[in-house]
mmCIF file of C-alpha atoms in Angstrom:
data_model
loop_
_atom_site.group_PDB
_atom_site.id
_atom_site.type_symbol
_atom_site.label_atom_id
_atom_site.label_comp_id
_atom_site.label_asym_id
_atom_site.label_seq_id
_atom_site.Cartn_x
_atom_site.Cartn_y
_atom_site.Cartn_z
ATOM 1 C CA MET O 218 94.508 59.204 64.833
ATOM 2 C CA PRO O 219 93.236 61.853 67.228
ATOM 3 C CA ARG O 220 95.130 65.022 68.128
ATOM 4 C CA LYS O 221 96.795 65.197 71.351
ATOM 5 C CA ALA O 222 96.069 67.583 74.021
ATOM 6 C CA ALA O 223 98.039 70.486 74.398
ATOM 7 C CA GLY O 224 99.835 70.812 78.083
ATOM 8 C CA ALA O 225 97.864 73.081 79.679
ATOM 9 C CA GLN O 226 99.303 76.921 79.500
ATOM 10 C CA PRO O 227 100.400 78.381 82.275
ATOM 11 C CA ALA O 228 98.922 82.224 82.541
ATOM 12 C CA ARG O 229 100.519 85.593 81.319
ATOM 13 C CA GLU O 230 101.195 87.693 84.708
ATOM 14 C CA GLY O 231 99.753 90.326 83.307
ATOM 15 C CA THR O 232 96.217 88.239 82.574
ATOM 16 C CA LEU O 233 96.377 86.953 86.090
ATOM 17 C CA ASP O 234 96.640 90.444 87.405
ATOM 18 C CA MET O 235 93.586 91.552 85.104
ATOM 19 C CA LEU O 236 91.966 88.858 86.136
ATOM 20 C CA SER O 237 92.243 89.947 90.237
ATOM 21 C CA ALA O 238 91.389 93.759 89.101
ATOM 22 C CA ARG O 239 88.132 93.294 88.295
ATOM 23 C CA SER O 240 85.112 94.082 90.124
ATOM 24 C CA SER O 241 83.978 90.993 90.727
ATOM 25 C CA ALA O 242 87.353 89.385 91.729
ATOM 26 C CA VAL O 243 87.523 93.038 94.491
ATOM 27 C CA ARG O 244 84.692 91.839 95.131
ATOM 28 C CA ALA O 245 84.842 88.411 96.129
ATOM 29 C CA ARG O 246 88.265 89.729 98.457
ATOM 30 C CA LEU O 247 85.467 91.630 100.485
ATOM 31 C CA GLY O 248 83.054 88.893 101.144
ATOM 32 C CA ASN O 249 81.193 89.320 97.595
ATOM 33 C CA ASP O 250 79.522 93.188 99.288
ATOM 34 C CA SER O 251 77.344 93.541 96.341
ATOM 35 C CA ASN O 252 77.774 97.335 96.974
ATOM 36 C CA VAL O 253 81.554 96.423 96.717
ATOM 37 C CA SER O 254 82.707 98.333 92.612
ATOM 38 C CA VAL O 255 85.599 99.405 91.624
ATOM 39 C CA ASP O 256 86.561 102.956 89.711
ATOM 40 C CA TYR O 257 89.970 101.808 87.051
ATOM 41 C CA ILE O 258 92.381 104.304 87.586
ATOM 42 C CA GLU O 259 94.112 104.528 84.434
ATOM 43 C CA ALA O 260 98.160 103.200 84.463
ATOM 44 C CA CYS O 261 100.441 106.031 84.502
ATOM 45 C CA GLY O 262 102.564 106.353 87.084
ATOM 46 C CA ASP O 263 100.328 108.499 89.148
ATOM 47 C CA CYS O 264 97.309 106.286 90.262
ATOM 48 C CA PHE O 265 97.880 106.197 93.854
ATOM 49 C CA TYR O 266 97.391 110.214 94.198
ATOM 50 C CA LEU O 267 95.050 109.903 90.816
ATOM 51 C CA ALA O 268 92.621 107.850 93.348
ATOM 52 C CA ILE O 269 92.859 110.011 95.734
ATOM 53 C CA GLU O 270 92.119 113.476 94.220
ATOM 54 C CA SER O 271 88.966 111.540 92.700
ATOM 55 C CA ALA O 272 87.675 110.642 96.421
ATOM 56 C CA LEU O 273 88.688 113.430 97.828
ATOM 57 C CA SER O 274 86.679 115.704 94.801
ATOM 58 C CA GLU O 275 83.647 113.590 95.946
ATOM 59 C CA ILE O 276 81.881 116.165 98.300
ATOM 60 C CA CYS O 277 82.433 119.538 97.316
ATOM 61 C CA GLY O 278 84.056 119.389 94.005
ATOM 62 C CA TRP O 279 87.257 119.252 92.742
ATOM 63 C CA GLN O 280 90.080 121.538 94.746
ATOM 64 C CA PRO O 281 93.291 122.599 93.561
ATOM 65 C CA TYR O 282 94.826 121.573 96.427
ATOM 66 C CA TYR O 283 93.139 117.674 95.118
ATOM 67 C CA ALA O 284 95.581 117.832 92.515
ATOM 68 C CA VAL O 285 98.362 115.097 91.472
ATOM 69 C CA ALA O 286 100.759 117.849 91.066
ATOM 70 C CA MET O 287 99.862 118.670 94.704
ATOM 71 C CA GLN O 288 99.995 116.181 96.058
ATOM 72 C CA ARG O 289 103.616 115.228 94.009
ATOM 73 C CA GLN O 290 104.805 118.039 95.541
ATOM 74 C CA LEU O 291 102.705 117.888 99.869
ATOM 75 C CA VAL O 292 105.600 114.513 99.498
ATOM 76 C CA ALA O 293 108.448 116.113 98.474
ATOM 77 C CA SER O 294 108.678 118.803 100.889
ATOM 78 C CA GLN O 295 108.254 115.712 104.136
ATOM 79 C CA ILE O 296 111.438 114.227 102.025
ATOM 80 C CA THR O 297 114.476 114.470 104.834
ATOM 81 C CA ASP O 298 117.920 113.721 104.342
ATOM 82 C CA GLU O 299 117.698 110.742 106.233
ATOM 83 C CA THR O 300 115.152 109.329 104.048
ATOM 84 C CA TYR O 301 117.272 110.121 101.546
ATOM 85 C CA GLN O 302 120.198 108.470 102.769
ATOM 86 C CA LEU O 303 118.091 105.542 102.692
ATOM 87 C CA TYR O 304 117.073 105.175 99.246
ATOM 88 C CA GLN O 305 120.277 105.726 98.361
ATOM 89 C CA LEU O 306 121.115 102.410 100.442
ATOM 90 C CA LEU O 307 118.291 101.110 98.688
ATOM 91 C CA HIS O 308 119.561 101.695 95.179
ATOM 92 C CA ALA O 309 122.977 100.784 96.442
ATOM 93 C CA GLN O 310 121.787 97.377 97.124
ATOM 94 C CA ARG O 311 119.791 96.618 94.518
ATOM 95 C CA ALA O 312 116.536 96.940 96.499
ATOM 96 C CA GLU O 313 113.232 96.186 93.985
ATOM 97 C CA GLY O 314 111.907 99.415 93.184
ATOM 98 C CA PHE O 315 114.646 102.168 93.328
ATOM 99 C CA ALA O 316 116.312 102.392 89.842
ATOM 100 C CA PHE O 317 114.400 105.698 90.219
ATOM 101 C CA MET O 318 117.573 106.681 92.129
ATOM 102 C CA GLN O 319 120.063 106.437 89.315
ATOM 103 C CA GLY O 320 122.010 109.691 89.123
ATOM 104 C CA VAL O 321 119.638 111.555 91.916
ATOM 105 C CA ASP O 322 123.212 112.839 94.153
ATOM 106 C CA SER O 323 120.859 114.760 96.758
ATOM 107 C CA LEU O 324 118.551 115.438 98.503
ATOM 108 C CA GLU O 325 117.469 118.490 96.293
ATOM 109 C CA ALA O 326 117.770 116.530 93.766
ATOM 110 C CA LEU O 327 115.278 113.200 94.994
ATOM 111 C CA ARG O 328 112.477 115.888 95.879
ATOM 112 C CA ARG O 329 112.496 117.221 92.131
ATOM 113 C CA ARG O 330 112.312 114.212 91.138
ATOM 114 C CA VAL O 331 109.354 113.268 93.333
ATOM 115 C CA LEU O 332 107.909 115.846 91.343
ATOM 116 C CA VAL O 333 107.795 114.635 88.223
ATOM 117 C CA ARG O 334 104.172 113.750 86.567
ATOM 118 C CA GLY O 335 103.891 110.336 85.198
ATOM 119 C CA LYS O 336 101.008 111.944 82.744
ATOM 120 C CA GLN O 337 103.043 114.511 81.291
ATOM 121 C CA HIS O 338 106.602 112.026 80.892
ATOM 122 C CA ARG O 339 105.877 108.772 80.681
ATOM 123 C CA PRO O 340 105.401 106.150 83.457
ATOM 124 C CA HIS O 341 108.553 104.239 83.732
ATOM 125 C CA LYS O 342 110.366 108.175 84.762
ATOM 126 C CA CYS O 343 108.574 109.127 87.615
ATOM 127 C CA VAL O 344 109.174 108.100 90.628
ATOM 128 C CA TRP O 345 105.599 105.881 91.995
ATOM 129 C CA ALA O 346 103.721 106.945 95.268
ATOM 130 C CA ASP O 347 105.727 104.262 97.809
ATOM 131 C CA GLY O 348 104.406 103.379 102.221
ATOM 132 C CA PHE O 349 106.229 106.892 103.268
ATOM 133 C CA ALA O 350 103.533 108.690 100.134
ATOM 134 C CA MET O 351 101.340 107.109 101.068
ATOM 135 C CA GLU O 352 101.458 108.157 104.625
ATOM 136 C CA VAL O 353 102.125 111.874 104.008
ATOM 137 C CA ILE O 354 99.033 111.901 102.148
ATOM 138 C CA ALA O 355 96.415 109.920 105.057
ATOM 139 C CA ASN O 356 98.362 112.386 107.471
ATOM 140 C CA HIS O 357 97.782 115.602 105.624
ATOM 141 C CA PHE O 358 94.182 115.312 104.663
ATOM 142 C CA GLY O 359 92.887 113.029 108.001
ATOM 143 C CA VAL O 360 91.867 110.368 105.617
ATOM 144 C CA LEU O 361 91.941 106.407 106.290
ATOM 145 C CA LEU O 362 93.433 104.416 103.497
ATOM 146 C CA LEU O 363 92.521 100.380 103.422
ATOM 147 C CA VAL O 364 94.417 98.471 101.371
ATOM 148 C CA ILE O 365 94.131 95.191 99.465
ATOM 149 C CA ASP O 366 97.237 93.897 98.300
ATOM 150 C CA GLU O 367 97.664 91.455 95.791
ATOM 151 C CA ARG O 368 101.509 91.211 96.152
ATOM 152 C CA VAL O 369 101.642 89.222 99.434
ATOM 153 C CA GLN O 370 99.704 86.000 100.603
ATOM 154 C CA GLU O 371 96.334 86.287 101.258
ATOM 155 C CA SER O 372 96.236 86.094 104.802
ATOM 156 C CA GLN O 373 98.409 89.711 105.331
ATOM 157 C CA MET O 374 96.698 90.886 101.912
ATOM 158 C CA PHE O 375 94.644 93.810 104.128
ATOM 159 C CA THR O 376 96.887 96.199 105.144
ATOM 160 C CA ARG O 377 95.680 100.097 106.696
ATOM 161 C CA ILE O 378 97.437 102.884 107.031
ATOM 162 C CA ALA O 379 95.564 105.325 109.404
ATOM 163 C CA PRO O 380 96.193 108.941 109.834
ATOM 164 C CA ARG O 381 97.977 110.492 112.962
ATOM 165 C CA GLY O 382 96.106 110.064 116.139
ATOM 166 C CA ALA O 383 93.387 108.432 114.573
ATOM 167 C CA CYS O 384 93.559 104.623 116.153
ATOM 168 C CA ALA O 385 92.143 103.850 119.659
ATOM 169 C CA PRO O 386 92.794 100.684 121.968
ATOM 170 C CA SER O 387 89.662 98.583 121.691
ATOM 171 C CA SER O 388 87.894 98.295 125.697
ATOM 172 C CA SER O 389 88.147 94.417 124.325
ATOM 173 C CA GLY O 390 91.089 94.583 122.786
ATOM 174 C CA GLU O 391 90.298 92.915 119.782
ATOM 175 C CA ALA O 392 91.285 95.829 117.217
ATOM 176 C CA SER O 393 91.426 99.202 117.002
ATOM 177 C CA GLU O 394 88.555 101.613 117.683
ATOM 178 C CA LEU O 395 87.779 104.786 114.977
ATOM 179 C CA ASP O 396 85.643 108.031 114.960
ATOM 180 C CA PRO O 397 82.684 106.750 112.569
ATOM 181 C CA SER O 398 82.831 109.717 110.515
ATOM 182 C CA GLN O 399 86.396 108.766 109.858
ATOM 183 C CA SER O 400 86.558 109.533 106.035
ATOM 184 C CA LEU O 401 88.642 106.340 104.557
ATOM 185 C CA VAL O 402 89.163 105.828 101.012
ATOM 186 C CA LEU O 403 89.859 102.272 99.864
ATOM 187 C CA LEU O 404 92.252 101.079 97.274
ATOM 188 C CA HIS O 405 93.223 97.901 95.615
ATOM 189 C CA SER O 406 96.990 97.462 94.833
ATOM 190 C CA SER O 407 97.017 94.590 92.207
ATOM 191 C CA SER O 408 100.411 92.022 91.621
ATOM 192 C CA ARG O 409 101.533 94.749 89.569
ATOM 193 C CA GLU O 410 102.092 97.742 91.560
ATOM 194 C CA HIS O 411 98.774 99.494 90.253
ATOM 195 C CA MET O 412 96.129 100.674 92.444
ATOM 196 C CA ASN O 413 91.960 101.208 91.068
ATOM 197 C CA LEU O 414 90.256 102.798 94.173
ATOM 198 C CA ILE O 415 87.660 100.650 95.194
ATOM 199 C CA MET O 416 84.020 102.235 96.356
ATOM 200 C CA TYR O 417 81.117 101.532 98.227
ATOM 201 C CA ASN O 418 77.920 101.891 97.955
ATOM 202 C CA GLY O 419 78.810 104.377 95.162
ATOM 203 C CA LYS O 420 80.768 106.826 97.255
ATOM 204 C CA LYS O 421 84.525 107.023 96.527
ATOM 205 C CA LEU O 422 85.264 108.789 99.579
ATOM 206 C CA PRO O 423 82.749 106.415 102.555
ATOM 207 C CA GLN O 424 83.293 107.017 106.270
ATOM 208 C CA LEU O 425 84.067 104.697 107.993
ATOM 209 C CA GLY O 426 80.674 104.048 109.845
ATOM 210 C CA ASP O 427 79.115 103.463 106.115
ATOM 211 C CA LEU O 428 81.186 100.014 106.347
ATOM 212 C CA PRO O 429 79.653 96.685 107.935
ATOM 213 C CA ALA O 430 82.138 95.476 111.102
ATOM 214 C CA LYS O 431 83.145 92.445 108.300
ATOM 215 C CA LEU O 432 84.865 94.879 106.502
ATOM 216 C CA GLN O 433 86.413 96.907 109.234
ATOM 217 C CA ARG O 434 87.989 93.331 110.946
ATOM 218 C CA LEU O 435 88.904 92.358 107.659
ATOM 219 C CA TRP O 436 91.596 95.410 108.296
ATOM 220 C CA GLY O 437 91.389 94.903 112.426
ATOM 221 C CA ILE O 438 89.233 98.251 112.503
ATOM 222 C CA SER O 439 85.700 98.994 113.859
ATOM 223 C CA ALA O 440 84.116 102.071 114.365
ATOM 224 C CA ALA O 441 83.593 102.913 118.216
ATOM 225 C CA ARG O 442 80.699 103.570 119.333
ATOM 226 C CA ARG O 443 78.883 107.297 119.027
ATOM 227 C CA SER O 444 78.145 109.145 122.614
ATOM 228 C CA ALA O 445 74.512 110.560 122.947
ATOM 229 C CA GLY O 446 73.595 112.887 120.909
ATOM 230 C CA GLY O 447 76.490 112.574 118.619
ATOM 231 C CA SER O 448 75.979 112.293 114.907
ATOM 232 C CA HIS O 449 77.307 111.628 111.269
ATOM 233 C CA THR O 450 78.824 114.381 110.224
ATOM 234 C CA ASP O 451 78.015 116.456 106.578
ATOM 235 C CA GLY O 452 81.303 117.753 105.658
ATOM 236 C CA CYS O 453 83.341 118.532 103.318
ATOM 237 C CA ALA O 454 86.332 116.782 102.681
ATOM 238 C CA PRO O 455 89.077 116.622 104.511
ATOM 239 C CA LEU O 456 90.946 119.694 104.322
ATOM 240 C CA ALA O 457 88.651 121.648 102.191
ATOM 241 C CA HIS O 458 89.087 124.435 104.360
ATOM 242 C CA GLN O 459 92.893 124.823 104.903
ATOM 243 C CA ASP O 460 94.318 126.727 103.279
ATOM 244 C CA PHE O 461 97.658 124.343 100.943
ATOM 245 C CA GLN O 462 99.723 127.011 100.333
ATOM 246 C CA ARG O 463 100.317 128.109 103.611
ATOM 247 C CA PHE O 464 100.594 124.368 104.582
ATOM 248 C CA LEU O 465 103.895 124.033 102.166
ATOM 249 C CA GLY O 466 105.107 127.526 103.589
ATOM 250 C CA ASP O 467 106.027 130.539 101.594
ATOM 251 C CA GLY O 468 108.698 128.939 98.886
ATOM 252 C CA VAL O 469 104.821 127.188 96.700
ATOM 253 C CA ALA O 470 105.066 130.136 95.148
ATOM 254 C CA CYS O 471 108.991 130.481 93.693
ATOM 255 C CA GLY O 472 108.517 126.520 93.162
ATOM 256 C CA ALA O 473 111.103 125.556 96.390
ATOM 257 C CA ILE O 474 110.564 123.186 98.580
ATOM 258 C CA ARG O 475 109.999 123.238 101.883
ATOM 259 C CA PRO O 476 108.018 121.831 105.123
ATOM 260 C CA ARG O 477 105.802 123.989 106.515
ATOM 261 C CA PRO O 478 107.000 125.440 109.778
ATOM 262 C CA GLY O 479 106.808 123.493 112.830
ATOM 263 C CA MET O 480 105.114 120.065 111.257
ATOM 264 C CA ALA O 481 107.058 117.094 112.293
ATOM 265 C CA PRO O 482 108.983 115.346 108.972
ATOM 266 C CA ALA O 483 107.235 111.772 108.361
ATOM 267 C CA ALA O 484 109.418 109.137 109.548
ATOM 268 C CA PRO O 485 111.451 106.887 107.382
ATOM 269 C CA PRO O 486 110.478 103.383 106.246
ATOM 270 C CA PRO O 487 111.951 100.460 106.738
ATOM 271 C CA GLN O 488 112.344 96.915 104.843
ATOM 272 C CA ARG O 489 109.528 95.323 103.569
ATOM 273 C CA ALA O 490 111.240 92.205 104.238
ATOM 274 C CA ALA O 491 110.921 93.375 107.873
ATOM 275 C CA GLU O 492 107.119 94.148 107.787
ATOM 276 C CA ASN O 493 106.449 90.562 106.770
ATOM 277 C CA SER O 494 108.147 88.210 109.142
ATOM 278 C CA GLY O 495 106.265 89.562 111.965
ATOM 279 C CA ALA O 496 109.181 89.563 113.904
ATOM 280 C CA ASN O 497 108.619 93.663 114.760
ATOM 281 C CA GLY O 498 105.842 93.707 115.471
ATOM 282 C CA ASN O 499 104.171 95.611 113.089
ATOM 283 C CA ALA O 500 101.516 92.604 111.404
ATOM 284 C CA GLU O 501 98.652 92.518 113.842
ATOM 285 C CA GLY O 502 96.390 89.731 114.508
ATOM 286 C CA ASP O 503 92.369 90.515 114.592
ATOM 287 C CA SER O 504 91.094 87.491 117.077
ATOM 288 C CA SER O 505 87.447 88.339 115.466
ATOM 289 C CA SER O 506 88.193 87.261 112.219
ATOM 290 C CA GLY O 507 91.508 84.771 112.289
ATOM 291 C CA ARG O 508 93.304 87.469 109.764
ATOM 292 C CA PRO O 509 96.608 89.490 110.967
ATOM 293 C CA VAL O 510 96.205 92.462 109.862
ATOM 294 C CA ARG O 511 99.317 94.740 108.397
ATOM 295 C CA GLU O 512 99.522 97.979 110.521
ATOM 296 C CA ALA O 513 102.027 100.286 107.820
ATOM 297 C CA ARG O 514 102.348 102.440 110.833
ATOM 298 C CA ARG O 515 104.000 101.357 113.948
ATOM 299 C CA GLY O 516 103.150 102.176 117.389
ATOM 300 C CA GLY O 517 100.019 103.841 118.731
ATOM 301 C CA GLY O 518 98.356 106.201 116.383
ATOM 302 C CA GLY O 519 99.748 109.180 118.044
ATOM 303 C CA GLY O 520 103.569 108.408 117.056
ATOM 304 C CA SER O 521 104.926 109.952 114.180
ATOM 305 C CA GLY O 522 105.570 105.971 113.342
ATOM 306 C CA ALA O 523 107.811 103.998 110.798
ATOM 307 C CA LEU O 524 106.723 102.928 107.545
ATOM 308 C CA ALA O 525 106.705 99.383 107.135
ATOM 309 C CA SER O 526 105.113 99.010 103.564
ATOM 310 C CA LEU O 527 108.190 101.193 102.107
ATOM 311 C CA ALA O 528 108.167 99.133 98.622
ATOM 312 C CA TRP O 529 104.793 99.571 97.791
ATOM 313 C CA LEU O 530 105.250 101.264 94.279
ATOM 314 C CA VAL O 531 101.835 101.864 92.533
#
């Protein structure tokens, strides 16, 4: 008697996550561009920071202020009491991704917890980078973050976090214009909240002008035309000549955390539900591609802006 065919079993979540992170799958998200490849990052709770460290180290080599520990110290220094109160409220409401607030009873306690590195203390014991942390890093190092987020529907998975003052409205009104020499980091966020670094033409830290226009349009941006005599800058990675200790203040040496005097801290972000609703204007449309683009900052590039992607845990 012939054997009955077993019913098709749904793929396990981990399998789907692994498949979505393969180079071929990421390349397919970007129009099967043969220049796209993936640099896989260790899943240790520090994956976003490790990706940034790797990207920034590409041009002039590793610098101590690119290290994960220093990036975490930078993010911790920018957490305000308002941010702490918001995180506390979301934890009380049992919002997903805020279990780390258990036992955190003060602003200083939150800052200390953000400093904990996953590679040293295991992933579940550290605070993963969220949208707030990503904006702080983008602003400090002056890099444009372009993210493919597999956790949302395809029409909304292309999200950008631009450094303060980088974007300007296009003369055609179709996309935000940036300098073609703007350094950027391409990231892939899997459905299980792990980030890998996307390389373009072998570069971990390409400039916007390196990307073809069709890829720029996925994120609703375009490289502004260079004026006569303009050139493509080839200097060191962003902030390579800035004194990182002076940025954080005298408190670095003694372990205290304080923002640099005169630097406005990043504004606390609203919940993700507001972002996806489209009612508050966070989802922008790119008329050239017909694809909505999620902007992780409100307002223009010159304002401090609130993040729309709080639930970004990587």
